[in-house]
Each structure stands twice: as C-alpha cells, then as structure tokens.
Amino acid sequence: MGGTTILFAQVHQAARQERLLAVAILAGVLAYSFEHALLGAGRAAALAVAAALVLAIVGASLRVAHHAEVLAEKVGDPYGTMILTLSAVLVEVVVLAIMMSHESSPTLVRDTIYAAVMLDINGILGLAALMGGAETRRTRLQR
C-alpha cells in the first residue's frame, strides 16, 4: 500500500506542475472542435477566444522553457545552451506552422518559418555579443 500511495503522490504532484500544459492542450482541442461556432458568434467572441488561446500558448511555452532549462542544467555547457536556444526556436516554428497551415502557398509558409528562425538566431547572437561587450567593457575586431 505504501508504494502505491507514494506513486499516486508523485503523479499528483507532476500533474499539478503540468497544469498549464494541460490547459493549453484542452484549449487547443476545444477551439479546434468549436472553431466554426466561435467564428460565427461574432467578432468580440472571436477576439476573446484568440486572447485566451494566446494566454494558453504562453503558458505552454513557459512549461517548455522550464523543461528545457532543467535538461540544460543536467547536460551542462555548451549543450545546455543549444537545448535552450532550440527549444525557444522550436516553439515559435510550431506556432507559425500551425497558424499558416491553411495557406495556399507552401513557399510562403516555408519562407516565413525560415525568416523567423534566422531572426531568432541572429537576435540571440547579437544579444550575446552586446552582453559580452558590456560585461568586459571592450570589444575587439579580428581581421
């Protein structure tokens, strides 16, 4: 009996920690199921649902970032940094792919995702260069 109680407590604790992810999945399933009814309810209802879905996406992204951070701590540098970077980029790519999945032009979808990835990678590198320069108070141009 003791082992079952401990297992139940661990599962219950894990479920409580992942409630944001569960809410995001449930919100996505409900929005997908009732998409036409929600759009037919008017502009205000559609905007309210869109705002709720954005909040659900933010909640799910926070849980993904948490898991990536835990994994990054376990593997250490430089692999941990790559895990964190790739998880952030992957979340954005998945959201873009879902948003643009009904587009008639597959090249538009591909180019949009490619542009987002390039902006993310260049933004991260630029921010790292600025932070490194601010920390050391000197920069060197190597030719």
CSV table of N, CA and C in Angstrom, one decimal:
chain,number,residue,atom,x,y,z
A,1,MET,N,0.8,-1.2,0.0
A,1,MET,CA,0.0,0.0,0.0
A,1,MET,C,0.8,1.3,0.0
A,2,GLY,N,2.0,1.2,0.7
A,2,GLY,CA,2.8,2.4,0.8
A,2,GLY,C,3.4,2.8,-0.5
A,3,GLY,N,3.8,1.9,-1.4
A,3,GLY,CA,4.4,2.2,-2.7
A,3,GLY,C,3.3,2.8,-3.6
A,4,THR,N,2.1,2.3,-3.5
A,4,THR,CA,1.0,2.9,-4.3
A,4,THR,C,0.7,4.3,-3.9
A,5,THR,N,0.7,4.6,-2.6
A,5,THR,CA,0.4,5.9,-2.1
A,5,THR,C,1.5,6.9,-2.6
A,6,ILE,N,2.8,6.5,-2.5
A,6,ILE,CA,3.9,7.3,-2.9
A,6,ILE,C,3.8,7.6,-4.4
A,7,LEU,N,3.5,6.6,-5.2
A,7,LEU,CA,3.4,6.7,-6.7
A,7,LEU,C,2.3,7.7,-7.0
A,8,PHE,N,1.1,7.5,-6.3
A,8,PHE,CA,0.0,8.4,-6.5
A,8,PHE,C,0.4,9.9,-6.2
A,9,ALA,N,1.1,10.1,-5.1
A,9,ALA,CA,1.5,11.4,-4.7
A,9,ALA,C,2.4,12.0,-5.8
A,10,GLN,N,3.4,11.2,-6.3
A,10,GLN,CA,4.3,11.7,-7.3
A,10,GLN,C,3.5,12.1,-8.6
A,11,VAL,N,2.6,11.2,-9.0
A,11,VAL,CA,1.8,11.5,-10.2
A,11,VAL,C,0.9,12.8,-10.0
A,12,HIS,N,0.4,12.9,-8.8
A,12,HIS,CA,-0.5,14.1,-8.5
A,12,HIS,C,0.4,15.3,-8.5
A,13,GLN,N,1.6,15.3,-8.0
A,13,GLN,CA,2.5,16.5,-8.0
A,13,GLN,C,2.9,16.8,-9.4
A,14,ALA,N,3.2,15.8,-10.2
A,14,ALA,CA,3.6,16.1,-11.6
A,14,ALA,C,2.4,16.7,-12.4
A,15,ALA,N,1.2,16.2,-12.1
A,15,ALA,CA,0.0,16.7,-12.8
A,15,ALA,C,-0.2,18.2,-12.4
A,16,ARG,N,0.0,18.5,-11.2
A,16,ARG,CA,-0.2,19.9,-10.7
A,16,ARG,C,0.8,20.8,-11.4
A,17,GLN,N,2.1,20.3,-11.5
A,17,GLN,CA,3.1,21.1,-12.1
A,17,GLN,C,2.8,21.4,-13.6
A,18,GLU,N,2.2,20.4,-14.3
A,18,GLU,CA,2.0,20.5,-15.7
A,18,GLU,C,0.6,21.0,-16.1
A,19,ARG,N,-0.1,21.6,-15.1
A,19,ARG,CA,-1.5,22.1,-15.4
A,19,ARG,C,-1.5,23.1,-16.5
A,20,LEU,N,-0.5,24.0,-16.6
A,20,LEU,CA,-0.5,25.0,-17.7
A,20,LEU,C,-0.5,24.3,-19.1
A,21,LEU,N,0.3,23.2,-19.2
A,21,LEU,CA,0.4,22.4,-20.4
A,21,LEU,C,-0.9,21.8,-20.7
A,22,ALA,N,-1.6,21.2,-19.7
A,22,ALA,CA,-2.9,20.5,-19.9
A,22,ALA,C,-3.9,21.5,-20.3
A,23,VAL,N,-3.9,22.7,-19.7
A,23,VAL,CA,-4.9,23.8,-20.0
A,23,VAL,C,-4.7,24.2,-21.5
A,24,ALA,N,-3.4,24.3,-21.9
A,24,ALA,CA,-3.2,24.7,-23.3
A,24,ALA,C,-3.7,23.6,-24.3
A,25,ILE,N,-3.4,22.4,-24.0
A,25,ILE,CA,-3.9,21.3,-24.8
A,25,ILE,C,-5.4,21.3,-24.9
A,26,LEU,N,-6.1,21.4,-23.7
A,26,LEU,CA,-7.5,21.4,-23.7
A,26,LEU,C,-8.1,22.6,-24.5
A,27,ALA,N,-7.5,23.8,-24.3
A,27,ALA,CA,-7.9,25.0,-25.0
A,27,ALA,C,-7.8,24.8,-26.5
A,28,GLY,N,-6.7,24.2,-26.9
A,28,GLY,CA,-6.5,24.0,-28.4
A,28,GLY,C,-7.5,23.0,-28.9
A,29,VAL,N,-7.8,21.9,-28.2
A,29,VAL,CA,-8.8,20.9,-28.7
A,29,VAL,C,-10.2,21.5,-28.7
A,30,LEU,N,-10.5,22.3,-27.7
A,30,LEU,CA,-11.8,22.9,-27.7
A,30,LEU,C,-12.0,24.0,-28.8
A,31,ALA,N,-11.0,24.8,-29.0
A,31,ALA,CA,-11.0,25.8,-30.1
A,31,ALA,C,-11.1,25.2,-31.4
A,32,TYR,N,-10.4,24.1,-31.6
A,32,TYR,CA,-10.4,23.4,-32.9
A,32,TYR,C,-11.8,22.8,-33.1
A,33,SER,N,-12.3,22.2,-32.1
A,33,SER,CA,-13.6,21.5,-32.2
A,33,SER,C,-14.8,22.5,-32.5
A,34,PHE,N,-14.7,23.6,-31.9
A,34,PHE,CA,-15.8,24.6,-32.0
A,34,PHE,C,-15.4,25.8,-32.8
A,35,GLU,N,-14.5,25.7,-33.7
A,35,GLU,CA,-14.0,26.8,-34.5
A,35,GLU,C,-15.1,27.5,-35.2
A,36,HIS,N,-15.9,26.8,-36.0
A,36,HIS,CA,-16.9,27.5,-36.8
A,36,HIS,C,-18.0,28.2,-35.9
A,37,ALA,N,-18.3,27.5,-34.8
A,37,ALA,CA,-19.3,28.2,-33.9
A,37,ALA,C,-18.8,29.4,-33.3
A,38,LEU,N,-17.5,29.4,-32.9
A,38,LEU,CA,-16.9,30.5,-32.3
A,38,LEU,C,-16.7,31.7,-33.3
A,39,LEU,N,-16.4,31.4,-34.5
A,39,LEU,CA,-16.3,32.4,-35.5
A,39,LEU,C,-17.6,33.0,-35.9
A,40,GLY,N,-18.6,32.2,-35.8
A,40,GLY,CA,-20.0,32.6,-36.1
A,40,GLY,C,-20.6,33.4,-35.0
A,41,ALA,N,-20.0,33.4,-33.8
A,41,ALA,CA,-20.6,34.1,-32.7
A,41,ALA,C,-20.3,35.6,-32.7
A,42,GLY,N,-19.4,36.0,-33.6
A,42,GLY,CA,-19.2,37.5,-33.8
A,42,GLY,C,-17.7,37.8,-33.5
A,43,ARG,N,-17.4,39.0,-33.8
A,43,ARG,CA,-16.0,39.5,-33.7
A,43,ARG,C,-15.5,39.5,-32.3
A,44,ALA,N,-16.3,40.0,-31.3
A,44,ALA,CA,-15.9,40.1,-29.9
A,44,ALA,C,-15.6,38.7,-29.4
A,45,ALA,N,-16.5,37.7,-29.7
A,45,ALA,CA,-16.2,36.4,-29.2
A,45,ALA,C,-15.0,35.8,-29.8
A,46,ALA,N,-14.7,36.0,-31.1
A,46,ALA,CA,-13.5,35.5,-31.7
A,46,ALA,C,-12.3,36.1,-31.1
A,47,LEU,N,-12.3,37.4,-30.8
A,47,LEU,CA,-11.2,38.1,-30.2
A,47,LEU,C,-10.9,37.6,-28.8
A,48,ALA,N,-12.0,37.3,-28.0
A,48,ALA,CA,-11.9,36.8,-26.7
A,48,ALA,C,-11.2,35.4,-26.7
A,49,VAL,N,-11.7,34.6,-27.6
A,49,VAL,CA,-11.1,33.2,-27.8
A,49,VAL,C,-9.7,33.3,-28.2
A,50,ALA,N,-9.4,34.2,-29.1
A,50,ALA,CA,-8.0,34.4,-29.6
A,50,ALA,C,-7.1,34.8,-28.4
A,51,ALA,N,-7.6,35.7,-27.6
A,51,ALA,CA,-6.8,36.2,-26.4
A,51,ALA,C,-6.6,35.0,-25.5
A,52,ALA,N,-7.6,34.2,-25.2
A,52,ALA,CA,-7.5,33.0,-24.4
A,52,ALA,C,-6.5,32.0,-24.9
A,53,LEU,N,-6.5,31.8,-26.2
A,53,LEU,CA,-5.5,30.9,-26.9
A,53,LEU,C,-4.1,31.4,-26.8
A,54,VAL,N,-3.9,32.7,-26.9
A,54,VAL,CA,-2.6,33.3,-26.8
A,54,VAL,C,-2.1,33.1,-25.4
A,55,LEU,N,-2.9,33.3,-24.4
A,55,LEU,CA,-2.5,33.0,-23.0
A,55,LEU,C,-2.2,31.5,-22.8
A,56,ALA,N,-3.0,30.6,-23.4
A,56,ALA,CA,-2.7,29.2,-23.3
A,56,ALA,C,-1.3,28.9,-23.9
A,57,ILE,N,-1.0,29.5,-25.1
A,57,ILE,CA,0.3,29.3,-25.7
A,57,ILE,C,1.4,29.8,-24.9
A,58,VAL,N,1.2,31.0,-24.2
A,58,VAL,CA,2.3,31.5,-23.3
A,58,VAL,C,2.5,30.5,-22.2
A,59,GLY,N,1.4,30.0,-21.6
A,59,GLY,CA,1.5,29.1,-20.5
A,59,GLY,C,2.3,27.8,-20.9
A,60,ALA,N,1.9,27.3,-22.1
A,60,ALA,CA,2.6,26.1,-22.6
A,60,ALA,C,4.1,26.4,-22.9
A,61,SER,N,4.4,27.6,-23.4
A,61,SER,CA,5.7,27.9,-23.7
A,61,SER,C,6.6,28.0,-22.4
A,62,LEU,N,6.0,28.5,-21.4
A,62,LEU,CA,6.7,28.6,-20.1
A,62,LEU,C,7.0,27.2,-19.6
A,63,ARG,N,6.1,26.3,-19.7
A,63,ARG,CA,6.5,24.9,-19.3
A,63,ARG,C,7.5,24.3,-20.2
A,64,VAL,N,7.5,24.5,-21.4
A,64,VAL,CA,8.6,24.0,-22.3
A,64,VAL,C,9.9,24.6,-21.9
A,65,ALA,N,9.9,25.9,-21.7
A,65,ALA,CA,11.1,26.6,-21.3
A,65,ALA,C,11.7,26.0,-19.9
A,66,HIS,N,10.8,25.7,-19.0
A,66,HIS,CA,11.2,25.1,-17.7
A,66,HIS,C,11.8,23.8,-18.0
A,67,HIS,N,11.2,22.9,-18.8
A,67,HIS,CA,11.8,21.6,-19.0
A,67,HIS,C,13.1,21.7,-19.8
A,68,ALA,N,13.2,22.6,-20.7
A,68,ALA,CA,14.5,22.8,-21.4
A,68,ALA,C,15.6,23.3,-20.4
A,69,GLU,N,15.2,24.1,-19.5
A,69,GLU,CA,16.2,24.6,-18.5
A,69,GLU,C,16.7,23.5,-17.6
A,70,VAL,N,15.7,22.7,-17.2
A,70,VAL,CA,16.1,21.5,-16.3
A,70,VAL,C,17.1,20.6,-17.1
A,71,LEU,N,16.7,20.3,-18.3
A,71,LEU,CA,17.6,19.5,-19.1
A,71,LEU,C,18.9,20.1,-19.4
A,72,ALA,N,18.9,21.4,-19.6
A,72,ALA,CA,20.2,22.1,-19.9
A,72,ALA,C,21.1,22.1,-18.7
A,73,GLU,N,20.5,22.2,-17.5
A,73,GLU,CA,21.3,22.1,-16.3
A,73,GLU,C,22.0,20.7,-16.1
A,74,LYS,N,21.2,19.7,-16.5
A,74,LYS,CA,21.7,18.3,-16.4
A,74,LYS,C,22.9,18.0,-17.4
A,75,VAL,N,22.8,18.6,-18.6
A,75,VAL,CA,23.9,18.3,-19.6
A,75,VAL,C,25.0,19.3,-19.6
A,76,GLY,N,24.8,20.4,-19.0
A,76,GLY,CA,25.9,21.4,-18.9
A,76,GLY,C,26.2,22.2,-20.2
A,77,ASP,N,27.2,23.1,-20.1
A,77,ASP,CA,27.5,23.8,-21.3
A,77,ASP,C,28.4,23.0,-22.2
A,78,PRO,N,28.4,23.2,-23.5
A,78,PRO,CA,27.6,24.1,-24.3
A,78,PRO,C,26.3,23.5,-24.8
A,79,TYR,N,26.1,22.2,-24.5
A,79,TYR,CA,24.9,21.6,-25.0
A,79,TYR,C,23.6,22.1,-24.3
A,80,GLY,N,23.7,22.6,-23.1
A,80,GLY,CA,22.6,23.1,-22.4
A,80,GLY,C,22.1,24.4,-23.1
A,81,THR,N,23.1,25.2,-23.5
A,81,THR,CA,22.7,26.5,-24.2
A,81,THR,C,22.1,26.1,-25.6
A,82,MET,N,22.5,25.1,-26.2
A,82,MET,CA,21.9,24.7,-27.5
A,82,MET,C,20.5,24.2,-27.3
A,83,ILE,N,20.3,23.5,-26.2
A,83,ILE,CA,18.9,23.0,-25.9
A,83,ILE,C,18.0,24.1,-25.6
A,84,LEU,N,18.4,25.1,-24.8
A,84,LEU,CA,17.5,26.2,-24.6
A,84,LEU,C,17.2,27.0,-25.8
A,85,THR,N,18.2,27.3,-26.6
A,85,THR,CA,18.0,28.0,-27.9
A,85,THR,C,17.1,27.3,-28.8
A,86,LEU,N,17.3,26.0,-29.0
A,86,LEU,CA,16.5,25.2,-29.9
A,86,LEU,C,15.1,25.1,-29.4
A,87,SER,N,14.9,25.0,-28.1
A,87,SER,CA,13.5,24.9,-27.6
A,87,SER,C,12.7,26.2,-27.9
A,88,ALA,N,13.4,27.3,-27.7
A,88,ALA,CA,12.7,28.6,-27.9
A,88,ALA,C,12.4,28.7,-29.4
A,89,VAL,N,13.3,28.4,-30.3
A,89,VAL,CA,13.0,28.5,-31.7
A,89,VAL,C,12.0,27.5,-32.2
A,90,LEU,N,12.0,26.3,-31.6
A,90,LEU,CA,11.0,25.3,-31.9
A,90,LEU,C,9.6,25.7,-31.6
A,91,VAL,N,9.4,26.3,-30.4
A,91,VAL,CA,8.1,26.8,-30.1
A,91,VAL,C,7.6,27.7,-31.1
A,92,GLU,N,8.4,28.7,-31.5
A,92,GLU,CA,8.0,29.7,-32.5
A,92,GLU,C,7.7,29.0,-33.8
A,93,VAL,N,8.5,28.1,-34.2
A,93,VAL,CA,8.3,27.5,-35.5
A,93,VAL,C,7.0,26.7,-35.5
A,94,VAL,N,6.7,26.0,-34.4
A,94,VAL,CA,5.5,25.2,-34.3
A,94,VAL,C,4.3,26.1,-34.4
A,95,VAL,N,4.3,27.2,-33.7
A,95,VAL,CA,3.2,28.2,-33.7
A,95,VAL,C,3.0,28.8,-35.1
A,96,LEU,N,4.1,29.1,-35.8
A,96,LEU,CA,4.0,29.6,-37.2
A,96,LEU,C,3.4,28.6,-38.1
A,97,ALA,N,3.9,27.3,-37.9
A,97,ALA,CA,3.4,26.3,-38.8
A,97,ALA,C,1.9,26.0,-38.6
A,98,ILE,N,1.5,26.1,-37.4
A,98,ILE,CA,0.0,25.9,-37.2
A,98,ILE,C,-0.8,27.0,-37.7
A,99,MET,N,-0.3,28.3,-37.5
A,99,MET,CA,-1.0,29.4,-38.0
A,99,MET,C,-1.1,29.5,-39.5
A,100,MET,N,-0.1,29.0,-40.2
A,100,MET,CA,0.0,29.1,-41.6
A,100,MET,C,-0.4,27.8,-42.3
A,101,SER,N,-0.9,26.9,-41.6
A,101,SER,CA,-1.1,25.6,-42.2
A,101,SER,C,-2.2,25.6,-43.3
A,102,HIS,N,-3.1,26.6,-43.2
A,102,HIS,CA,-4.2,26.7,-44.2
A,102,HIS,C,-3.9,27.6,-45.4
A,103,GLU,N,-2.7,28.1,-45.5
A,103,GLU,CA,-2.3,29.0,-46.6
A,103,GLU,C,-2.2,28.1,-47.9
A,104,SER,N,-2.5,28.8,-49.0
A,104,SER,CA,-2.5,28.1,-50.3
A,104,SER,C,-1.1,28.0,-50.8
A,105,SER,N,-0.2,28.8,-50.4
A,105,SER,CA,1.2,28.9,-50.9
A,105,SER,C,2.1,28.2,-49.9
A,106,PRO,N,2.7,27.0,-50.2
A,106,PRO,CA,3.6,26.4,-49.3
A,106,PRO,C,4.9,27.2,-49.2
A,107,THR,N,5.3,27.9,-50.3
A,107,THR,CA,6.5,28.7,-50.2
A,107,THR,C,6.4,29.8,-49.2
A,108,LEU,N,5.2,30.4,-49.0
A,108,LEU,CA,5.0,31.4,-48.1
A,108,LEU,C,5.3,30.9,-46.6
A,109,VAL,N,4.7,29.7,-46.4
A,109,VAL,CA,4.9,29.1,-45.1
A,109,VAL,C,6.4,28.8,-44.8
A,110,ARG,N,7.0,28.2,-45.8
A,110,ARG,CA,8.5,27.9,-45.7
A,110,ARG,C,9.3,29.1,-45.4
A,111,ASP,N,9.1,30.2,-46.2
A,111,ASP,CA,9.8,31.4,-46.1
A,111,ASP,C,9.6,32.1,-44.8
A,112,THR,N,8.3,32.1,-44.3
A,112,THR,CA,8.0,32.7,-43.0
A,112,THR,C,8.7,32.0,-41.9
A,113,ILE,N,8.7,30.7,-41.9
A,113,ILE,CA,9.4,29.9,-40.8
A,113,ILE,C,10.9,30.2,-40.9
A,114,TYR,N,11.4,30.2,-42.1
A,114,TYR,CA,12.9,30.4,-42.3
A,114,TYR,C,13.3,31.8,-41.8
A,115,ALA,N,12.4,32.8,-42.1
A,115,ALA,CA,12.7,34.1,-41.6
A,115,ALA,C,12.7,34.2,-40.1
A,116,ALA,N,11.7,33.6,-39.5
A,116,ALA,CA,11.6,33.6,-38.0
A,116,ALA,C,12.8,32.9,-37.4
A,117,VAL,N,13.3,31.8,-37.9
A,117,VAL,CA,14.4,31.1,-37.4
A,117,VAL,C,15.7,32.0,-37.5
A,118,MET,N,15.8,32.6,-38.7
A,118,MET,CA,17.0,33.5,-38.9
A,118,MET,C,17.0,34.7,-37.9
A,119,LEU,N,15.8,35.3,-37.7
A,119,LEU,CA,15.7,36.4,-36.8
A,119,LEU,C,16.0,36.0,-35.4
A,120,ASP,N,15.5,34.8,-35.0
A,120,ASP,CA,15.8,34.3,-33.6
A,120,ASP,C,17.3,34.1,-33.4
A,121,ILE,N,17.9,33.4,-34.4
A,121,ILE,CA,19.3,33.0,-34.2
A,121,ILE,C,20.2,34.3,-34.3
A,122,ASN,N,19.9,35.2,-35.2
A,122,ASN,CA,20.7,36.5,-35.3
A,122,ASN,C,20.5,37.3,-34.0
A,123,GLY,N,19.2,37.3,-33.5
A,123,GLY,CA,18.9,38.1,-32.3
A,123,GLY,C,19.6,37.6,-31.1
A,124,ILE,N,19.7,36.3,-31.0
A,124,ILE,CA,20.4,35.7,-29.8
A,124,ILE,C,21.9,35.9,-29.9
A,125,LEU,N,22.5,35.8,-31.1
A,125,LEU,CA,23.9,36.1,-31.3
A,125,LEU,C,24.2,37.5,-31.0
A,126,GLY,N,23.4,38.4,-31.5
A,126,GLY,CA,23.6,39.9,-31.3
A,126,GLY,C,23.5,40.2,-29.9
A,127,LEU,N,22.5,39.7,-29.2
A,127,LEU,CA,22.3,40.0,-27.8
A,127,LEU,C,23.5,39.4,-27.0
A,128,ALA,N,24.0,38.2,-27.3
A,128,ALA,CA,25.2,37.7,-26.7
A,128,ALA,C,26.4,38.6,-26.9
A,129,ALA,N,26.6,39.1,-28.1
A,129,ALA,CA,27.7,40.0,-28.4
A,129,ALA,C,27.6,41.3,-27.6
A,130,LEU,N,26.4,41.9,-27.5
A,130,LEU,CA,26.2,43.1,-26.7
A,130,LEU,C,26.4,42.9,-25.2
A,131,MET,N,25.9,41.8,-24.7
A,131,MET,CA,26.1,41.5,-23.3
A,131,MET,C,27.6,41.2,-23.0
A,132,GLY,N,28.2,40.5,-23.9
A,132,GLY,CA,29.7,40.2,-23.7
A,132,GLY,C,30.5,41.5,-23.7
A,133,GLY,N,30.2,42.4,-24.6
A,133,GLY,CA,30.9,43.7,-24.7
A,133,GLY,C,30.6,44.5,-23.5
A,134,ALA,N,29.4,44.5,-23.0
A,134,ALA,CA,29.0,45.3,-21.8
A,134,ALA,C,29.7,44.8,-20.6
A,135,GLU,N,29.9,43.5,-20.5
A,135,GLU,CA,30.5,42.8,-19.3
A,135,GLU,C,32.0,43.1,-19.3
A,136,THR,N,32.7,43.0,-20.4
A,136,THR,CA,34.1,43.1,-20.4
A,136,THR,C,34.5,44.6,-20.7
A,137,ARG,N,33.6,45.4,-21.1
A,137,ARG,CA,33.9,46.8,-21.4
A,137,ARG,C,34.9,47.0,-22.5
A,138,ARG,N,35.0,46.0,-23.3
A,138,ARG,CA,35.9,46.2,-24.5
A,138,ARG,C,35.5,45.2,-25.6
A,139,THR,N,35.7,45.6,-26.8
A,139,THR,CA,35.4,44.8,-27.9
A,139,THR,C,36.6,44.8,-28.9
A,140,ARG,N,36.8,43.7,-29.6
A,140,ARG,CA,37.9,43.6,-30.5
A,140,ARG,C,37.4,43.1,-31.8
A,141,LEU,N,37.8,43.7,-32.9
A,141,LEU,CA,37.5,43.3,-34.2
A,141,LEU,C,38.7,42.5,-34.7
A,142,GLN,N,38.5,41.3,-35.0
A,142,GLN,CA,39.6,40.4,-35.5
A,142,GLN,C,39.5,40.3,-37.0
A,143,ARG,N,40.6,40.6,-37.7
A,143,ARG,CA,40.6,40.5,-39.2
A,143,ARG,C,41.4,39.4,-39.6
